[in-house]
């Protein structure tokens, strides 16, 4: 019995995956994993997600270099979400070049961007 | 234009919602919100989710008293997840009586329960 068998994969075969910076506790991003992605994440100690838009495994950092080294993996009570504590290479998790994907905050009824772009995406994603 | 209109609700009309303890940074739980739940959360400053199993609004703490006071609300880059920083009443977010729903950790290929039950669920949920 593998730890993978204890997960009731949803009808798309996925589970929600949250990445949290292991040192600061900041939530970096939310994505999905399928069985293969979670297995490879544990095996390689690097975060691998399932890209729903590209319909393929997404080895986080494969283009940007912003890989996430797995420090700890947790499962929630109903086993429909995993929490990855990670070391974020480059200190940038978001494709916009920001530390975290949660860079907008609700202030007086409006979403306000509170976080700076640390690196221009055109530099991160060289074509 | 409301902040609610900027969210591309999924086909079930939901968005993923993550609750994080505002003081410790610990991830407490993951659930879903529909438009009404998010609107009420912002209005009342208390977390309201959508219960998919019960198909109704779930005012967190309505039975247990373990309400979550909203401190900060954030939205991610593709607007399919919100992050709530909360003050967790009673220090218990999970229906199992634990601080966090993420009480299992992967150790040597097995999910191991690492967190204590702080209060017996039969005491929390008096019938």
Coordinates of C-alpha atoms in Angstrom, one line a residue:
Chain A
X1 CA 0.0 0.0 0.0
X2 CA 1.5 3.3 -1.1
X3 CA 0.9 6.6 0.5
X4 CA -0.5 7.5 -3.0
X5 CA -3.3 5.0 -2.5
X6 CA -4.7 6.9 0.5
X7 CA -5.6 9.8 -1.6
X8 CA -9.1 9.9 -3.1
X9 CA -8.1 11.6 -6.3
X10 CA -10.9 13.8 -7.7
X11 CA -12.8 12.9 -10.8
X12 CA -10.0 14.6 -12.9
X13 CA -7.5 12.5 -11.0
X14 CA -6.1 15.5 -9.1
X15 CA -5.4 16.9 -5.6
X16 CA -5.0 20.5 -4.6
X17 CA -1.4 21.3 -3.7
X18 CA -0.3 24.3 -1.7
X19 CA 3.3 25.5 -1.6
X20 CA 4.4 27.3 1.5
X21 CA 7.9 28.8 2.0
X22 CA 9.5 26.6 4.7
X23 CA 11.4 29.4 6.3
X24 CA 9.0 32.4 6.1
X25 CA 5.7 30.6 6.2
X26 CA 4.4 32.6 3.3
X27 CA 2.0 30.9 1.0
X28 CA 3.6 30.9 -2.5
X29 CA 1.1 29.3 -4.8
X30 CA -1.7 26.8 -5.2
X31 CA -1.8 24.2 -8.0
X32 CA -2.8 20.7 -8.7
X33 CA -1.0 17.3 -8.7
X34 CA -1.9 14.0 -10.2
X35 CA -0.6 10.7 -8.9
X36 CA 2.5 10.8 -11.1
X37 CA 3.3 14.4 -10.1
X38 CA 3.0 13.6 -6.4
X39 CA 5.1 10.5 -6.8
X40 CA 7.8 12.3 -8.6
X41 CA 7.8 15.2 -6.1
X42 CA 8.4 12.8 -3.3
X43 CA 11.0 10.8 -5.2
X44 CA 13.0 13.8 -6.5
X45 CA 12.3 16.2 -3.6
X46 CA 11.4 18.8 -6.1
X47 CA 7.8 20.1 -6.7
X48 CA 6.1 18.7 -9.8
X49 CA 2.6 19.7 -10.5
X50 CA 0.0 18.9 -13.2
X51 CA -0.7 21.7 -15.5
X52 CA -4.4 21.7 -16.4
X53 CA -3.9 24.2 -19.2
X54 CA -1.0 22.4 -20.8
X55 CA -2.3 18.9 -19.8
X56 CA 1.1 17.7 -18.9
X57 CA 3.4 17.4 -15.9
X58 CA 4.8 20.7 -14.9
X59 CA 8.2 20.4 -13.2
X60 CA 8.2 23.7 -11.4
X61 CA 11.1 25.8 -12.5
X62 CA 11.7 23.9 -15.7
X63 CA 11.8 27.1 -17.6
X64 CA 12.3 29.7 -15.0
X65 CA 14.9 27.9 -12.8
X66 CA 12.6 28.7 -9.9
X67 CA 12.5 25.2 -8.6
X68 CA 11.0 24.3 -5.2
X69 CA 12.9 21.9 -3.0
X70 CA 10.6 19.8 -0.9
X71 CA 11.2 20.1 2.8
X72 CA 8.0 18.6 4.2
X73 CA 4.8 17.2 2.8
X74 CA 1.5 17.2 4.7
X75 CA -2.0 15.9 4.0
X76 CA -5.3 17.3 5.3
X77 CA -8.0 15.5 7.1
X78 CA -10.2 14.6 4.2
X79 CA -7.1 14.0 2.0
X80 CA -8.1 16.4 -0.7
X81 CA -5.2 18.7 -0.3
X82 CA -1.5 18.4 0.2
X83 CA 0.8 21.1 1.7
X84 CA 4.3 21.3 0.5
X85 CA 6.8 23.2 2.6
X86 CA 9.5 24.2 0.2
X87 CA 12.7 26.1 -0.3
X88 CA 11.9 28.4 -3.2
X89 CA 14.9 29.0 -5.6
X90 CA 15.4 32.6 -6.5
X91 CA 12.7 33.6 -3.9
X92 CA 10.2 33.8 -6.8
X93 CA 7.3 31.5 -7.1
X94 CA 4.9 33.5 -9.4
X95 CA 5.1 33.7 -13.2
X96 CA 4.7 37.4 -12.8
X97 CA 8.1 37.6 -11.2
X98 CA 6.8 38.0 -7.7
X99 CA 7.7 36.1 -4.5
X100 CA 4.1 34.8 -4.1
X101 CA 1.1 34.4 -6.4
X102 CA -1.0 35.9 -3.6
X103 CA 0.2 39.4 -4.4
X104 CA -3.2 41.1 -4.3
X105 CA -4.9 42.1 -1.1
X106 CA -8.5 43.3 -0.5
X107 CA -8.4 46.9 0.7
X108 CA -11.7 48.9 0.9
X109 CA -13.5 46.5 -1.4
X110 CA -10.7 46.5 -4.1
X111 CA -7.9 44.1 -5.0
X112 CA -4.7 46.0 -4.6
X113 CA -1.3 44.8 -5.7
X114 CA 0.9 44.9 -2.7
X115 CA 4.0 43.0 -3.8
X116 CA 6.8 44.2 -6.1
X117 CA 8.0 42.4 -9.2
X118 CA 11.4 41.1 -8.2
X119 CA 12.4 40.1 -11.7
X120 CA 10.9 40.9 -15.1
X121 CA 9.1 37.9 -16.5
X122 CA 10.6 38.6 -19.9
X123 CA 14.0 38.0 -18.4
X124 CA 12.8 34.9 -16.5
X125 CA 11.2 33.3 -19.5
X126 CA 13.7 33.8 -22.3
X127 CA 12.3 32.6 -25.6
Chain B
X1 CA -17.7 46.6 -10.3
X2 CA -17.4 44.5 -7.2
X3 CA -14.2 42.7 -6.2
X4 CA -16.4 39.6 -6.5
X5 CA -16.8 40.2 -10.3
X6 CA -13.0 39.8 -10.8
X7 CA -13.2 36.1 -9.8
X8 CA -13.7 33.6 -12.6
X9 CA -15.8 31.2 -10.4
X10 CA -15.3 27.6 -11.6
X11 CA -18.1 25.7 -13.2
X12 CA -19.5 24.8 -9.8
X13 CA -19.4 28.5 -8.9
X14 CA -16.6 28.1 -6.4
X15 CA -13.1 29.3 -5.6
X16 CA -10.6 27.5 -3.4
X17 CA -10.1 29.1 0.0
X18 CA -7.1 28.6 2.2
X19 CA -7.1 29.7 5.9
X20 CA -3.8 30.6 7.5
X21 CA -3.3 31.5 11.1
X22 CA -2.4 35.2 11.0
X23 CA -0.1 35.0 14.0
X24 CA 1.7 31.7 13.5
X25 CA 1.5 31.4 9.7
X26 CA 0.3 27.8 10.0
X27 CA -2.0 26.6 7.3
X28 CA -5.2 25.6 9.1
X29 CA -7.5 24.3 6.3
X30 CA -8.6 24.4 2.7
X31 CA -12.2 24.7 1.7
X32 CA -14.4 26.3 -1.0
X33 CA -16.4 29.5 -1.2
X34 CA -19.1 30.6 -3.6
X35 CA -19.9 34.2 -4.3
X36 CA -22.3 34.5 -1.4
X37 CA -19.8 33.0 1.1
X38 CA -17.0 35.3 0.1
X39 CA -19.3 38.3 0.2
X40 CA -20.5 37.4 3.7
X41 CA -16.9 36.7 4.8
X42 CA -15.8 40.2 3.8
X43 CA -18.9 41.8 5.2
X44 CA -18.9 40.1 8.6
X45 CA -15.1 39.6 8.9
X46 CA -15.8 35.9 9.8
X47 CA -15.0 33.0 7.5
X48 CA -18.0 31.6 5.6
X49 CA -17.4 28.7 3.3
X50 CA -19.6 26.6 0.9
X51 CA -20.0 23.1 2.1
X52 CA -20.1 20.8 -1.0
X53 CA -21.3 17.8 1.0
X54 CA -24.1 19.7 2.7
X55 CA -24.8 22.0 -0.3
X56 CA -25.2 25.1 1.9
X57 CA -23.3 28.0 3.4
X58 CA -21.1 26.9 6.2
X59 CA -20.5 29.6 8.7
X60 CA -17.2 28.2 10.2
X61 CA -17.7 27.7 13.9
X62 CA -21.5 27.7 13.7
X63 CA -21.6 24.4 15.7
X64 CA -18.1 24.2 17.2
X65 CA -17.7 27.9 18.2
X66 CA -14.4 27.7 16.4
X67 CA -15.0 30.8 14.3
X68 CA -12.3 32.4 12.2
X69 CA -12.0 36.2 12.3
X70 CA -10.8 37.6 9.0
X71 CA -7.6 39.6 9.3
X72 CA -6.5 39.8 5.7
X73 CA -7.8 38.5 2.4
X74 CA -5.6 37.8 -0.7
X75 CA -6.2 36.7 -4.2
X76 CA -3.7 34.7 -6.4
X77 CA -2.5 35.6 -9.9
X78 CA -5.0 33.6 -11.8
X79 CA -7.8 34.4 -9.3
X80 CA -8.7 30.8 -8.6
X81 CA -7.7 30.8 -4.9
X82 CA -8.1 33.2 -2.0
X83 CA -6.0 33.2 1.1
X84 CA -7.6 34.2 4.4
X85 CA -5.4 35.2 7.2
X86 CA -7.5 34.5 10.3
X87 CA -7.6 34.5 14.1
X88 CA -8.7 31.0 14.9
X89 CA -11.0 30.9 17.9
X90 CA -10.1 28.1 20.3
X91 CA -6.9 27.4 18.4
X92 CA -8.7 24.6 16.7
X93 CA -9.6 24.6 13.0
X94 CA -10.1 20.9 12.3
X95 CA -13.2 18.9 13.0
X96 CA -11.0 16.2 14.5
X97 CA -10.2 18.6 17.3
X98 CA -6.7 19.5 16.1
X99 CA -5.2 22.9 15.4
X100 CA -4.8 22.3 11.7
X101 CA -6.4 19.9 9.2
X102 CA -2.9 19.2 7.9
X103 CA -2.0 17.0 10.9
X104 CA -0.5 14.2 8.8
X105 CA 3.1 14.3 7.5
X106 CA 4.8 12.0 5.1
X107 CA 7.6 10.1 6.8
X108 CA 9.5 7.3 5.1
X109 CA 6.7 6.8 2.6
X110 CA 3.8 6.8 5.2
X111 CA 1.4 9.4 6.4
X112 CA 2.1 9.9 10.1
X113 CA -0.2 11.8 12.4
X114 CA 2.0 14.4 14.1
X115 CA -0.4 16.7 15.9
X116 CA -2.4 16.0 19.1
X117 CA -6.1 16.2 19.5
X118 CA -6.6 19.3 21.6
X119 CA -10.3 18.8 22.3
X120 CA -12.4 15.7 21.9
X121 CA -14.8 16.1 18.9
X122 CA -17.6 14.6 20.9
X123 CA -17.2 17.5 23.3
X124 CA -16.9 20.1 20.5
X125 CA -20.0 18.8 18.6
X126 CA -22.5 18.3 21.3
X127 CA -25.7 16.8 19.8

